[in-house]
Amino acid sequence: MMTLDNNRQSWATIGLSDQFARHLGVFLKGKFDKLQYRVAINDAAASTLDSRTAIAGGDAVYNGRTSLGSGDAGKTYAGYFDYHFLDQESNFLPYKVGSYLGGKKIFNIGAGFFLHPKGAVIDNGTALTPNLEGEDVSIFAIDAFYDTPIGEGGSALTAYAVFQSSDYGKNYLFSAYGTGSMFYSHVGYVFNGDKTKTRYQPYVSYGSHSYDAVNDNRSTFGLGVNAYMSGHNSKLTLEYKNQQFGALDSGVLSLQAMIYL
């Protein structure tokens, strides 16, 4: 990863339909020339971080598998497709490199989806006579990634952007998740330098998240610098991250060491 951590809202179902990114199911992946694909059908997890109970006349909660059973809300469907215009990235692992530090020239555009029929529930009854009904969870996103060397001195530019539309049911809002839309982007620049020595990469990130349930938008801003001491094998990251949402206005300064063996 180029930034200290992945954008939290991009992990759109972690802990809700899965066991922290782990599903039981079947998947296919492969490529046709410059088009890569991943598709999957999985069992939805019975346990979920959203352990709330649907309230009569209230908003949706994400526990359809628990409330309605596996027959109605037992399966999830997901896919991601990306076209590689320049150099191709490997799809051997489920994750991408994030920043090639000038080693490749990449320009990809991708699109993905996640569907969980009746994954969320609302209560259309009363306090005395509950009436749970399922609401489909649907998430769609498009993204773009650009990474290129600049000149012959070892400098490089990395840029990423994504727009995501999320529907978790009526006015859903829980932790980092919510029915609404999101835009997120980050940009980094590696300074000229000997590739066998320490190289520095300042970066900036920004995210804006709107929710149907509230009038306030969530905004995140990050400013950091990576010190690569042995390419992707060893680096230090210093990052300041600010988050604003309603009455929340918090800033965190982090120093992280990463060693890849």
Short mmCIF file of C-alpha atoms in Angstrom, two decimals:
data_model
loop_
_atom_site.label_atom_id
_atom_site.label_comp_id
_atom_site.label_asym_id
_atom_site.label_seq_id
_atom_site.Cartn_x
_atom_site.Cartn_y
_atom_site.Cartn_z
CA MET A 1 0.00 0.00 0.00
CA MET A 2 1.17 3.52 -0.67
CA THR A 3 -0.83 5.13 2.15
CA LEU A 4 -0.40 3.92 5.72
CA ASP A 5 -3.69 1.99 5.52
CA ASN A 6 -6.43 1.25 3.04
CA ASN A 7 -9.43 3.54 2.82
CA ARG A 8 -11.80 2.14 5.46
CA GLN A 9 -15.04 2.73 3.54
CA SER A 10 -13.71 0.79 0.55
CA TRP A 11 -13.92 -2.37 2.68
CA ALA A 12 -17.65 -2.09 2.15
CA THR A 13 -18.88 -5.32 3.78
CA ILE A 14 -16.05 -6.42 6.06
CA GLY A 15 -17.54 -7.88 9.24
CA LEU A 16 -21.09 -7.57 7.91
CA SER A 17 -21.50 -10.32 5.32
CA ASP A 18 -18.19 -12.05 6.03
CA GLN A 19 -15.80 -13.01 8.79
CA PHE A 20 -13.44 -10.06 8.35
CA ALA A 21 -12.89 -10.56 4.60
CA ARG A 22 -13.22 -14.37 4.74
CA HIS A 23 -16.09 -16.10 2.95
CA LEU A 24 -16.98 -19.70 2.25
CA GLY A 25 -17.93 -20.08 -1.40
CA VAL A 26 -16.66 -20.47 -4.95
CA PHE A 27 -14.83 -18.03 -7.18
CA LEU A 28 -13.40 -17.69 -10.67
CA LYS A 29 -10.59 -15.43 -11.78
CA GLY A 30 -8.64 -15.01 -14.96
CA LYS A 31 -8.02 -12.69 -17.89
CA PHE A 32 -8.79 -12.16 -21.54
CA ASP A 33 -5.85 -10.32 -23.05
CA LYS A 34 -5.82 -7.01 -21.09
CA LEU A 35 -9.12 -7.58 -19.27
CA GLN A 36 -8.90 -9.25 -15.87
CA TYR A 37 -11.89 -10.57 -13.94
CA ARG A 38 -12.89 -11.98 -10.55
CA VAL A 39 -16.37 -13.28 -9.72
CA ALA A 40 -17.64 -15.10 -6.63
CA ILE A 41 -20.70 -16.63 -4.99
CA ASN A 42 -20.37 -16.95 -1.22
CA ASP A 43 -22.33 -17.89 1.87
CA ALA A 44 -23.21 -14.87 3.96
CA ALA A 45 -21.93 -15.02 7.52
CA ALA A 46 -24.51 -15.66 10.23
CA SER A 47 -22.62 -13.50 12.71
CA THR A 48 -22.20 -9.80 11.97
CA LEU A 49 -20.80 -6.69 13.58
CA ASP A 50 -24.26 -5.17 13.19
CA SER A 51 -26.00 -6.93 16.06
CA ARG A 52 -28.73 -4.30 16.36
CA THR A 53 -32.41 -5.27 16.32
CA ALA A 54 -34.67 -3.75 13.69
CA ILE A 55 -37.12 -1.30 15.28
CA ALA A 56 -40.70 -0.87 14.03
CA GLY A 57 -40.74 2.06 11.62
CA GLY A 58 -36.98 2.45 11.95
CA ASP A 59 -34.01 2.18 9.63
CA ALA A 60 -32.50 -0.95 8.11
CA VAL A 61 -30.03 -3.17 9.96
CA TYR A 62 -27.59 -5.55 8.28
CA ASN A 63 -28.42 -8.98 9.71
CA GLY A 64 -30.69 -10.56 7.13
CA ARG A 65 -28.98 -13.96 7.33
CA THR A 66 -29.58 -14.09 11.10
CA SER A 67 -33.10 -12.61 11.05
CA LEU A 68 -34.52 -14.23 7.90
CA GLY A 69 -32.42 -17.39 7.59
CA SER A 70 -30.14 -18.80 4.94
CA GLY A 71 -33.01 -19.65 2.59
CA ASP A 72 -33.86 -15.99 2.06
CA ALA A 73 -30.57 -14.20 2.73
CA GLY A 74 -27.88 -16.85 2.51
CA LYS A 75 -25.89 -15.93 -0.60
CA THR A 76 -23.76 -13.00 -1.74
CA TYR A 77 -22.57 -12.26 -5.28
CA ALA A 78 -19.51 -10.20 -6.17
CA GLY A 79 -17.32 -9.34 -9.13
CA TYR A 80 -14.55 -7.02 -10.26
CA PHE A 81 -13.34 -6.33 -13.80
CA ASP A 82 -10.35 -4.18 -14.74
CA TYR A 83 -8.83 -3.30 -18.10
CA HIS A 84 -5.06 -2.75 -18.30
CA PHE A 85 -4.21 -0.21 -20.98
CA LEU A 86 -0.42 -0.21 -20.48
CA ASP A 87 1.75 -2.69 -18.55
CA GLN A 88 -0.25 -5.48 -16.95
CA GLU A 89 -0.44 -6.14 -13.23
CA SER A 90 -0.39 -9.66 -11.86
CA ASN A 91 -3.67 -11.16 -10.63
CA PHE A 92 -1.98 -14.10 -8.89
CA LEU A 93 -2.85 -12.64 -5.47
CA PRO A 94 -6.11 -10.88 -4.52
CA TYR A 95 -4.26 -7.62 -3.81
CA LYS A 96 -2.37 -5.18 -6.01
CA VAL A 97 1.05 -3.65 -5.42
CA GLY A 98 -0.28 -0.12 -4.78
CA SER A 99 2.82 1.75 -5.98
CA TYR A 100 5.50 0.43 -8.33
CA LEU A 101 8.00 3.19 -7.49
CA GLY A 102 8.68 3.70 -11.18
CA GLY A 103 9.15 0.02 -11.98
CA LYS A 104 6.15 -0.15 -14.34
CA LYS A 105 3.89 2.10 -16.35
CA ILE A 106 0.30 1.27 -15.38
CA PHE A 107 -3.09 2.67 -16.30
CA ASN A 108 -6.11 0.60 -15.29
CA ILE A 109 -9.83 1.28 -15.15
CA GLY A 110 -12.02 -1.09 -13.15
CA ALA A 111 -15.61 -1.69 -12.11
CA GLY A 112 -17.04 -3.92 -9.41
CA PHE A 113 -20.22 -4.95 -7.65
CA PHE A 114 -21.49 -6.69 -4.52
CA LEU A 115 -25.05 -8.00 -4.15
CA HIS A 116 -26.67 -9.57 -1.10
CA PRO A 117 -30.39 -10.21 -1.67
CA LYS A 118 -32.35 -9.48 1.53
CA GLY A 119 -29.07 -8.92 3.35
CA ALA A 120 -30.59 -6.09 5.38
CA VAL A 121 -33.94 -6.04 7.19
CA ILE A 122 -36.48 -3.42 8.24
CA ASP A 123 -39.46 -3.79 10.60
CA ASN A 124 -42.68 -2.67 8.91
CA GLY A 125 -44.82 -3.79 11.84
CA THR A 126 -45.42 -2.37 15.27
CA ALA A 127 -43.74 -2.75 18.65
CA LEU A 128 -46.28 -5.45 19.56
CA THR A 129 -46.40 -7.21 16.18
CA PRO A 130 -43.03 -7.04 14.39
CA ASN A 131 -42.96 -7.64 10.65
CA LEU A 132 -39.43 -8.12 9.33
CA GLU A 133 -38.87 -7.65 5.61
CA GLY A 134 -35.64 -8.09 3.69
CA GLU A 135 -33.96 -5.29 1.76
CA ASP A 136 -31.38 -5.99 -0.93
CA VAL A 137 -27.82 -4.78 -0.33
CA SER A 138 -26.15 -3.54 -3.51
CA ILE A 139 -22.79 -1.84 -3.91
CA PHE A 140 -21.28 -0.62 -7.18
CA ALA A 141 -17.95 1.12 -7.79
CA ILE A 142 -15.64 2.32 -10.53
CA ASP A 143 -11.96 3.10 -10.03
CA ALA A 144 -8.81 4.09 -11.88
CA PHE A 145 -5.12 3.55 -11.13
CA TYR A 146 -2.13 5.29 -12.71
CA ASP A 147 1.53 4.68 -11.95
CA THR A 148 4.40 5.88 -14.09
CA PRO A 149 8.13 6.68 -13.95
CA ILE A 150 9.05 10.30 -14.60
CA GLY A 151 12.33 10.96 -16.36
CA GLU A 152 15.44 8.83 -15.93
CA GLY A 153 16.36 9.72 -12.36
CA GLY A 154 14.05 7.31 -10.55
CA SER A 155 11.14 9.61 -9.74
CA ALA A 156 7.59 8.32 -10.18
CA LEU A 157 3.96 9.34 -9.85
CA THR A 158 1.19 7.19 -8.34
CA ALA A 159 -2.51 8.12 -8.40
CA TYR A 160 -5.73 6.29 -7.54
CA ALA A 161 -9.41 7.32 -7.46
CA VAL A 162 -12.69 5.51 -6.79
CA PHE A 163 -16.39 6.36 -6.76
CA GLN A 164 -18.67 4.00 -4.86
CA SER A 165 -22.45 3.87 -4.54
CA SER A 166 -23.71 1.85 -1.57
CA ASP A 167 -27.25 0.72 -0.72
CA TYR A 168 -27.50 -1.17 2.56
CA GLY A 169 -31.23 -0.56 2.88
CA LYS A 170 -33.39 2.31 4.10
CA ASN A 171 -31.28 5.03 5.79
CA TYR A 172 -28.67 2.52 6.88
CA LEU A 173 -25.83 3.98 8.97
CA PHE A 174 -23.52 1.94 11.16
CA SER A 175 -19.87 2.64 11.99
CA ALA A 176 -18.05 3.26 8.69
CA TYR A 177 -20.92 1.92 6.59
CA GLY A 178 -23.94 3.76 5.25
CA THR A 179 -26.37 3.97 2.36
CA GLY A 180 -25.06 6.77 0.17
CA SER A 181 -22.02 7.49 -1.99
CA MET A 182 -18.29 7.91 -1.61
CA PHE A 183 -15.38 9.46 -3.51
CA TYR A 184 -11.81 8.70 -2.48
CA SER A 185 -8.44 9.47 -4.04
CA HIS A 186 -4.74 9.51 -3.22
CA VAL A 187 -1.66 10.79 -5.04
CA GLY A 188 2.01 10.18 -4.28
CA TYR A 189 5.35 11.19 -5.78
CA VAL A 190 8.69 9.39 -5.43
CA PHE A 191 11.66 11.74 -5.56
CA ASN A 192 14.71 11.09 -7.72
CA GLY A 193 17.20 8.80 -6.10
CA ASP A 194 19.30 5.68 -6.23
CA LYS A 195 16.97 2.65 -6.18
CA THR A 196 19.41 0.79 -3.94
CA LYS A 197 19.22 3.50 -1.26
CA THR A 198 16.48 5.17 0.80
CA ARG A 199 13.86 6.87 -1.35
CA TYR A 200 11.12 9.24 -0.17
CA GLN A 201 7.52 9.41 -1.33
CA PRO A 202 5.21 12.12 0.03
CA TYR A 203 1.50 11.55 -0.57
CA VAL A 204 -1.90 13.06 0.08
CA SER A 205 -5.32 11.36 0.36
CA TYR A 206 -8.87 12.66 0.49
CA GLY A 207 -12.29 11.07 0.91
CA SER A 208 -15.85 12.42 0.94
CA HIS A 209 -18.77 10.28 2.05
CA SER A 210 -22.46 11.20 1.94
CA TYR A 211 -25.21 9.29 3.78
CA ASP A 212 -28.96 9.26 3.20
CA ALA A 213 -29.63 9.02 6.94
CA VAL A 214 -27.99 12.35 7.91
CA ASN A 215 -27.30 15.75 6.39
CA ASP A 216 -23.60 15.77 7.36
CA ASN A 217 -20.91 14.36 5.09
CA ARG A 218 -17.93 12.44 6.41
CA SER A 219 -14.60 13.78 5.13
CA THR A 220 -11.13 12.35 5.58
CA PHE A 221 -7.79 13.94 4.78
CA GLY A 222 -4.37 12.35 5.01
CA LEU A 223 -0.86 13.69 4.54
CA GLY A 224 2.15 11.43 4.80
CA VAL A 225 5.58 10.40 3.61
CA ASN A 226 7.10 6.96 2.96
CA ALA A 227 10.78 6.20 3.36
CA TYR A 228 11.56 3.09 1.31
CA MET A 229 14.80 1.59 2.57
CA SER A 230 14.70 -1.55 0.45
CA GLY A 231 11.92 -1.06 -2.06
CA HIS A 232 8.72 -2.71 -0.86
CA ASN A 233 10.69 -4.94 1.52
CA SER A 234 11.24 -2.29 4.18
CA LYS A 235 9.70 1.12 4.76
CA LEU A 236 8.79 3.71 7.37
CA THR A 237 5.59 5.76 7.05
CA LEU A 238 4.74 8.96 8.90
CA GLU A 239 1.12 10.07 8.37
CA TYR A 240 -1.32 12.62 9.73
CA LYS A 241 -4.99 11.65 9.27
CA ASN A 242 -7.95 13.93 9.98
CA GLN A 243 -11.60 12.88 10.02
CA GLN A 244 -14.65 15.15 10.25
CA PHE A 245 -18.19 13.89 10.66
CA GLY A 246 -20.87 15.80 12.55
CA ALA A 247 -19.42 16.75 15.94
CA LEU A 248 -16.36 14.58 15.31
CA ASP A 249 -13.18 16.38 14.31
CA SER A 250 -10.22 14.14 15.10
CA GLY A 251 -6.62 14.02 13.99
CA VAL A 252 -4.15 11.16 14.41
CA LEU A 253 -0.39 11.19 13.82
CA SER A 254 1.05 7.72 13.17
CA LEU A 255 4.50 6.28 12.60
CA GLN A 256 4.58 2.78 11.13
CA ALA A 257 7.40 0.40 10.27
CA MET A 258 6.75 -2.33 7.70
CA ILE A 259 9.07 -5.23 6.91
CA TYR A 260 8.25 -7.75 4.17
CA LEU A 261 10.07 -11.05 4.47
#
